[in-house]
mmCIF file of C-alpha atoms and ligand atoms in Angstrom:
data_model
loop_
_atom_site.group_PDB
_atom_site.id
_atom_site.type_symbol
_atom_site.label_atom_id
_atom_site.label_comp_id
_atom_site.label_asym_id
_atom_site.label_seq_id
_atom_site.Cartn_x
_atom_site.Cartn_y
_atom_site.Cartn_z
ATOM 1 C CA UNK V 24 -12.185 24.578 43.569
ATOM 2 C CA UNK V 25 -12.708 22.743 40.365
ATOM 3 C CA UNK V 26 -13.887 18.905 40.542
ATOM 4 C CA UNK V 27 -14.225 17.277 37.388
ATOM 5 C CA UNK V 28 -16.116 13.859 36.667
ATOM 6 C CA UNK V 29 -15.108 12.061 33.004
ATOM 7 C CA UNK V 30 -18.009 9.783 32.224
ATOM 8 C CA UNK V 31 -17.519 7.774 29.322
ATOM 9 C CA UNK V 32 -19.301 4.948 26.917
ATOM 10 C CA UNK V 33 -20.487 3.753 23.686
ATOM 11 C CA UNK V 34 -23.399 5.305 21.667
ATOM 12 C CA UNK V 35 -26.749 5.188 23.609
ATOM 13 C CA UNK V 36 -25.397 3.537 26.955
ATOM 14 C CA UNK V 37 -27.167 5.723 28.973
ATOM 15 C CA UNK V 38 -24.079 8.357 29.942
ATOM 16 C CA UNK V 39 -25.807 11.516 28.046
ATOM 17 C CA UNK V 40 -28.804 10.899 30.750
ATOM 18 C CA UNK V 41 -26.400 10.339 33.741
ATOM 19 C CA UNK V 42 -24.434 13.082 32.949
ATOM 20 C CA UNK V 43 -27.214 15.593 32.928
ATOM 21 C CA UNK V 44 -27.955 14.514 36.344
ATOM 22 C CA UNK V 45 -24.800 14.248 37.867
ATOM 23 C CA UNK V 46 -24.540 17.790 36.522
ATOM 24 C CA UNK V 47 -27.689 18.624 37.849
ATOM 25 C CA UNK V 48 -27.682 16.733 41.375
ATOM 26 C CA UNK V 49 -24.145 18.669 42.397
ATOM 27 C CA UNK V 50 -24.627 21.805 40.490
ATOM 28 C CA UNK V 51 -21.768 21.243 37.885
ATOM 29 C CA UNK V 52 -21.808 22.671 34.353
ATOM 30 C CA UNK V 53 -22.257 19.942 31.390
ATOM 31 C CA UNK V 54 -20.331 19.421 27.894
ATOM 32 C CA UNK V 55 -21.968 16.314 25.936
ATOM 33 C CA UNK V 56 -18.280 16.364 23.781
ATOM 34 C CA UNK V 57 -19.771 14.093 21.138
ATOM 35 C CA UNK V 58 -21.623 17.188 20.361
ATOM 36 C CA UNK V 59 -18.103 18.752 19.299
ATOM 37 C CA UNK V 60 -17.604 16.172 16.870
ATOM 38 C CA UNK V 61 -21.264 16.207 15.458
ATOM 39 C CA UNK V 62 -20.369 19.709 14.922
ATOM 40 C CA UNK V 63 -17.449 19.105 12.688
ATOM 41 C CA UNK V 64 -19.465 16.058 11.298
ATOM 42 C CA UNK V 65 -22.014 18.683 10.018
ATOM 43 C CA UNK V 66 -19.096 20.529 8.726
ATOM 44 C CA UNK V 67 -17.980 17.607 6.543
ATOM 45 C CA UNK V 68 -21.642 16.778 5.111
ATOM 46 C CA UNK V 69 -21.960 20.104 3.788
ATOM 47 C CA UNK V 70 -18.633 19.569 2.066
ATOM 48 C CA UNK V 71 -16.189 21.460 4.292
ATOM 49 C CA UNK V 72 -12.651 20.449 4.980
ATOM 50 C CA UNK V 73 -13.042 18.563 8.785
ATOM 51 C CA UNK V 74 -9.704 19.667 10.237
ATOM 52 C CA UNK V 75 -9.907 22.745 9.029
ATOM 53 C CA UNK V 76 -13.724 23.022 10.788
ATOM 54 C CA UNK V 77 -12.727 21.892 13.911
ATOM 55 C CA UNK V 78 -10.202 24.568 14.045
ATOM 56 C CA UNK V 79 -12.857 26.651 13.526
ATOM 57 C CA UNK V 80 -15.569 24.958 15.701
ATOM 58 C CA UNK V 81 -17.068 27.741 18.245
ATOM 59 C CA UNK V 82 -19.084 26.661 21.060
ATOM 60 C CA UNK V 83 -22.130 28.802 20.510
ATOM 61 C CA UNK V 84 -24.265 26.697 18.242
ATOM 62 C CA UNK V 85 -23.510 23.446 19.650
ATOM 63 C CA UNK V 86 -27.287 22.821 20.817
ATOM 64 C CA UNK V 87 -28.858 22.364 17.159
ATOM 65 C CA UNK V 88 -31.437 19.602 16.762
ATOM 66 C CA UNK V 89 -29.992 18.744 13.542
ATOM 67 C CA UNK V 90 -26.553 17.622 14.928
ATOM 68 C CA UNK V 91 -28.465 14.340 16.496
ATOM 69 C CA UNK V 92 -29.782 13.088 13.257
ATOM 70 C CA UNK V 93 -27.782 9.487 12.268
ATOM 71 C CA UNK V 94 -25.890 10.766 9.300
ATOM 72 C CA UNK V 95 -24.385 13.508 11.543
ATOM 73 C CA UNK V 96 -23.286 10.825 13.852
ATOM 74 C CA UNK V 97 -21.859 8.765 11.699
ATOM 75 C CA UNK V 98 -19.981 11.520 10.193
ATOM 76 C CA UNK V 99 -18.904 12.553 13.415
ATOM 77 C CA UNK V 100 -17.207 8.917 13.799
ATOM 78 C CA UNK V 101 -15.586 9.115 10.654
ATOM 79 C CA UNK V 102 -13.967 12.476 11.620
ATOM 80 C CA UNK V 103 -13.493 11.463 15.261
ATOM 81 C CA UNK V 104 -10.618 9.332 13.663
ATOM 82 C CA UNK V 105 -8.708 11.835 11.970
ATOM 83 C CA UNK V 106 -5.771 12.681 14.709
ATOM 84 C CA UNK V 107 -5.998 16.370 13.720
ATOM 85 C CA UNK V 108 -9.528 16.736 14.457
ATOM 86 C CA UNK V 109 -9.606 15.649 17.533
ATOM 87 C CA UNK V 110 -6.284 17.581 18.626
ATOM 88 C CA UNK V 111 -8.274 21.141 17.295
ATOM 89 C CA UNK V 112 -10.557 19.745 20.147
ATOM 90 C CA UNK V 113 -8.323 19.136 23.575
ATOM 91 C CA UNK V 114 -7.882 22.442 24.741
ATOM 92 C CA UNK V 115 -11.366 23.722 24.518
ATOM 93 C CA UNK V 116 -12.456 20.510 26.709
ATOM 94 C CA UNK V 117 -9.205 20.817 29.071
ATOM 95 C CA UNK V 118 -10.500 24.343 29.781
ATOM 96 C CA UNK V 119 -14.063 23.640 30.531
ATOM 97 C CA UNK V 120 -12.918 21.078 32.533
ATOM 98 C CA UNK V 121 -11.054 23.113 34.584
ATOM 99 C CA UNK V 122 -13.510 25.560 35.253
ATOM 100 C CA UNK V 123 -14.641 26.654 38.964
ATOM 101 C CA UNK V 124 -17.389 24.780 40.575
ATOM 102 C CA UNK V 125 -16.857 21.645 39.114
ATOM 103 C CA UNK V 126 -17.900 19.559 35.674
ATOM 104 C CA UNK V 127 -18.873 16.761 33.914
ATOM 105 C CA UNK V 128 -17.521 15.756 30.500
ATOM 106 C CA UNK V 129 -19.112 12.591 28.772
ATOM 107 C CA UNK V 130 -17.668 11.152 25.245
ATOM 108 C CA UNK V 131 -15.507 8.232 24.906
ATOM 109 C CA UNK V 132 -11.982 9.756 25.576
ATOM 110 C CA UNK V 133 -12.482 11.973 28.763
ATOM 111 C CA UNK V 134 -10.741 9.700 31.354
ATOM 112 C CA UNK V 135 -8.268 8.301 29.374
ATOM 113 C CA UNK V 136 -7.022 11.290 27.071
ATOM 114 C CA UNK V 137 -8.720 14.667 27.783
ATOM 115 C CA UNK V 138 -8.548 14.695 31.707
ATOM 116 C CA UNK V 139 -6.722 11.640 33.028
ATOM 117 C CA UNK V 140 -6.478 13.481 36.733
ATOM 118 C CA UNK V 141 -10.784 13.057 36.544
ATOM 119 C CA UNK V 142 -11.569 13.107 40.813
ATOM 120 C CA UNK V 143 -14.144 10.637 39.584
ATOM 121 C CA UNK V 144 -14.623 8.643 36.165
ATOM 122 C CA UNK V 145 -17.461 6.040 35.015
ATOM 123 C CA UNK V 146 -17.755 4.319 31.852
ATOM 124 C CA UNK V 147 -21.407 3.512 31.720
ATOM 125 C CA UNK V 148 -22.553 0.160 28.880
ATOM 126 C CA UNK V 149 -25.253 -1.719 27.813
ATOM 127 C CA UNK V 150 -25.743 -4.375 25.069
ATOM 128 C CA UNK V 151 -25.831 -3.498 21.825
ATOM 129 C CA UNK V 152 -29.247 -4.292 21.511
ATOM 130 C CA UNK V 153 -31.027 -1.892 24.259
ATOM 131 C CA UNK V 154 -28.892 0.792 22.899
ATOM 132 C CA UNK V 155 -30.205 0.583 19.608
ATOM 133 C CA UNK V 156 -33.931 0.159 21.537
ATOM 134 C CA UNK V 157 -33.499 3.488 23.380
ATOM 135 C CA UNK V 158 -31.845 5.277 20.227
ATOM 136 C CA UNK V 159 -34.829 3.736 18.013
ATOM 137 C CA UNK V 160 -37.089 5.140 20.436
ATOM 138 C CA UNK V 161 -35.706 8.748 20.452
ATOM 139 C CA UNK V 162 -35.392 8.845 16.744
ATOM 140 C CA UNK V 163 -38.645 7.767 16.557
ATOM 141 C CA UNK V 164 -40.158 10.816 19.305
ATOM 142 C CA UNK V 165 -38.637 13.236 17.296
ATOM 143 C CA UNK V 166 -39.990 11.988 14.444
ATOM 144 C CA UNK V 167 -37.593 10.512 12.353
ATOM 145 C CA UNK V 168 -38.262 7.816 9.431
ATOM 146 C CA UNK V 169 -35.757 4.649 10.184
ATOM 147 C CA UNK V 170 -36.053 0.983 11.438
ATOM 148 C CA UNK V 171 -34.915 -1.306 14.258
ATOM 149 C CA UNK V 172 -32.460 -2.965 12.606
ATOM 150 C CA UNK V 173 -30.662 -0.035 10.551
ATOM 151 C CA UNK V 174 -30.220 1.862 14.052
ATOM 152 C CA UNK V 175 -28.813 -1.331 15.495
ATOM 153 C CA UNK V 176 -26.279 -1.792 12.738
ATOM 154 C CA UNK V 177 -25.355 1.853 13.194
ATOM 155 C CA UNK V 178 -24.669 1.295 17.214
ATOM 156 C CA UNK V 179 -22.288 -1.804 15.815
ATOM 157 C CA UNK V 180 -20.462 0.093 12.750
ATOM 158 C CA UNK V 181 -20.009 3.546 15.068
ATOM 159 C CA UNK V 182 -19.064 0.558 18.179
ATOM 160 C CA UNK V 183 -16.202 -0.884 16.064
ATOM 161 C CA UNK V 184 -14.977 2.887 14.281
ATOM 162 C CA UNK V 185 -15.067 3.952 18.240
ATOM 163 C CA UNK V 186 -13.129 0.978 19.892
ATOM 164 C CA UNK V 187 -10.707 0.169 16.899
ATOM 165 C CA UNK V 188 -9.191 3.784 15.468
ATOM 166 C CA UNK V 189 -5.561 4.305 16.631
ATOM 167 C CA UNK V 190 -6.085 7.792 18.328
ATOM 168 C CA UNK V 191 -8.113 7.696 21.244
ATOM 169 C CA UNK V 192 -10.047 4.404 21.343
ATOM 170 C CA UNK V 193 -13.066 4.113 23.223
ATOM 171 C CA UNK V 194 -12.065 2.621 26.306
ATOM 172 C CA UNK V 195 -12.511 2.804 29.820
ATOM 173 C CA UNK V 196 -9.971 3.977 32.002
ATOM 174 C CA UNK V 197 -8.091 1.616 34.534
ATOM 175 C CA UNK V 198 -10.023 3.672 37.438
ATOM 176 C CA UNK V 199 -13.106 4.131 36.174
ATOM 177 C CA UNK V 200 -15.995 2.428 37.865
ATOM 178 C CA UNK V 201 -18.619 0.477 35.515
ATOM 179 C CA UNK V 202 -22.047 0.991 35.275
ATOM 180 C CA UNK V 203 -23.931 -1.510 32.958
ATOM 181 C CA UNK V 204 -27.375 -0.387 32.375
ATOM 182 C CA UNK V 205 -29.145 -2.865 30.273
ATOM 183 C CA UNK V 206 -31.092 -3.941 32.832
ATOM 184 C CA UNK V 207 -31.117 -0.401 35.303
ATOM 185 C CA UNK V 208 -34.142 2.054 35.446
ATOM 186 C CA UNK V 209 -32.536 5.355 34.799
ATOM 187 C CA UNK V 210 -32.932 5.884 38.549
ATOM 188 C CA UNK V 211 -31.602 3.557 39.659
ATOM 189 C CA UNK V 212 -28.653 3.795 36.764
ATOM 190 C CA UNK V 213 -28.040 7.519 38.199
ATOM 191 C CA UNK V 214 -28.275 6.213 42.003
ATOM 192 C CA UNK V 215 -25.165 4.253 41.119
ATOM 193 C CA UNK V 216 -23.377 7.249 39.314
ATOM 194 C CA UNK V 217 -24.078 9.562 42.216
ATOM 195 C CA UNK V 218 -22.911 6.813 44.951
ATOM 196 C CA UNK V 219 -19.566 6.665 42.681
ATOM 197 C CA UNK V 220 -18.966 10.132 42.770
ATOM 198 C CA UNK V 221 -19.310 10.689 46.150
ATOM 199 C CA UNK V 222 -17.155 8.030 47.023
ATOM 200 C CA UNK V 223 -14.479 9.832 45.179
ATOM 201 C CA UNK V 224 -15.441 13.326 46.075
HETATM 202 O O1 C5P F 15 -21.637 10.743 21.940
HETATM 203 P P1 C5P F 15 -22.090 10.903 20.508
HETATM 204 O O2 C5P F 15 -22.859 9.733 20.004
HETATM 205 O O3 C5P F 15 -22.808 12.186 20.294
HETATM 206 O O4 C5P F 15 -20.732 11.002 19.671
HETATM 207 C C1 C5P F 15 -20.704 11.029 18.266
HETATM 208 C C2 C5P F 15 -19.364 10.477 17.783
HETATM 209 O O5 C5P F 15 -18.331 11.377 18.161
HETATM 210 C C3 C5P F 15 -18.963 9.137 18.417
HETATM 211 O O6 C5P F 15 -19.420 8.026 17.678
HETATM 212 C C4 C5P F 15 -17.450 9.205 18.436
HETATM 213 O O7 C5P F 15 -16.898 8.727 17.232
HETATM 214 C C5 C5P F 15 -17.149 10.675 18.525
HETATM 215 N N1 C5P F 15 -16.683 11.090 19.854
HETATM 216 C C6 C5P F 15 -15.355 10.881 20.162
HETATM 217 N N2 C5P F 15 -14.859 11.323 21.348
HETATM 218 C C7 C5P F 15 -15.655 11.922 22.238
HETATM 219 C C8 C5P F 15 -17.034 12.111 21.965
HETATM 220 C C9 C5P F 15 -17.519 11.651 20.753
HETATM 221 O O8 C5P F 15 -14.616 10.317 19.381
HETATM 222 N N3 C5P F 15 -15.122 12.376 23.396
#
């Protein structure tokens, strides 16, 4: 039996944190796909060739700490828009979609490009400004030098590269149900994602 659930959103809505729980609450394995593309982001800092990386890209490696700093993310917007790139990266997501005993995918093209048949999809917001709040915070526990405002004009320059590039705009899916958590307690945020799912399931 494979189930798959396609959660998908804008930078710091919340979805990395539902997904690990979904994943956790019905036992499914977890790929965090913006990872992928931080990967090839990486790639492209260090002065490699980004199509010919993601051709490359293996999946062992994908956990290093360095692949959340802000450059690599806004790398990995810049490369998410190159139509190459993110072809190199279907099949390995298709697969671990498929896999036995169910999955959750989060990034911003999982129910509208990468599995479309999703048993259950959310796109999960928030407003610009708690995102950049809760990234500020994070980049700030792991101890990293920036300010309010440069994070929050990051969310809105990595918001516009997502929603406006040709290939895969960020977008929710015509069946996906919304979860807007600007003003939810992550509880109560992943109360709502579970209740979705199991509506579906
Ligand atoms: O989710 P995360 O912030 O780690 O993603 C980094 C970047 O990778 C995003 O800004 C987006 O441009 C890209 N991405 C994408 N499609 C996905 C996941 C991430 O284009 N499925």
């Amino acid at each position: 039996m494979s189930f798959t659930i396609a959660i998908d959103g804008p930078a710091a809505s919340g979805k990395g944190t539902i997904s690990r729980a979904l994943a956790a609450h019905f036992r499914f394995a977890h790929l965090d796909t913006g990872l992928l593309y931080r990967a090839v982001g990486a790639r492209l800092l260090e002065g490699e060739e980004p199509i010919a990386a993601a051709r490359a890209l293996q999946a062992g490696g994908l956990e290093s700490d360095a692949l959340r700093l802000p450059a690599v993310a806004e790398a990995a917007s810049k490369v998410a828009a190159i139509p190459e790139v993110r072809a190199a990266l279907v099949d390995f997501q298709r697969a671990f979609a498929r896999r036995a005993g169910g999955a959750v995918l989060d990034g911003r093209d999982i129910g509208t490009v990468i599995c479309p048949e999703a048993e259950a999809k959310l796109f999960v917001t928030a407003s610009p400004e708690i995102r950049a709040e809760r990234r500020f915070a994070e980049l700030q526990a792991k101890g990293v030098e920036t300010d309010l405002a440069a994070v929050l004009a990051d969310v809105r320059a990595r918001d516009e590269r997502d929603m406006g590039r040709a290939d895969a705009p960020l977008r929710a899916a015509e069946d996906a149900v919304e979860i807007d958590t600007t003003a939810l307690s992550i509880e109560a945020a992943v109360a709502r994602a579970v209740a979705a799912v199991e509506q579906r399931g």
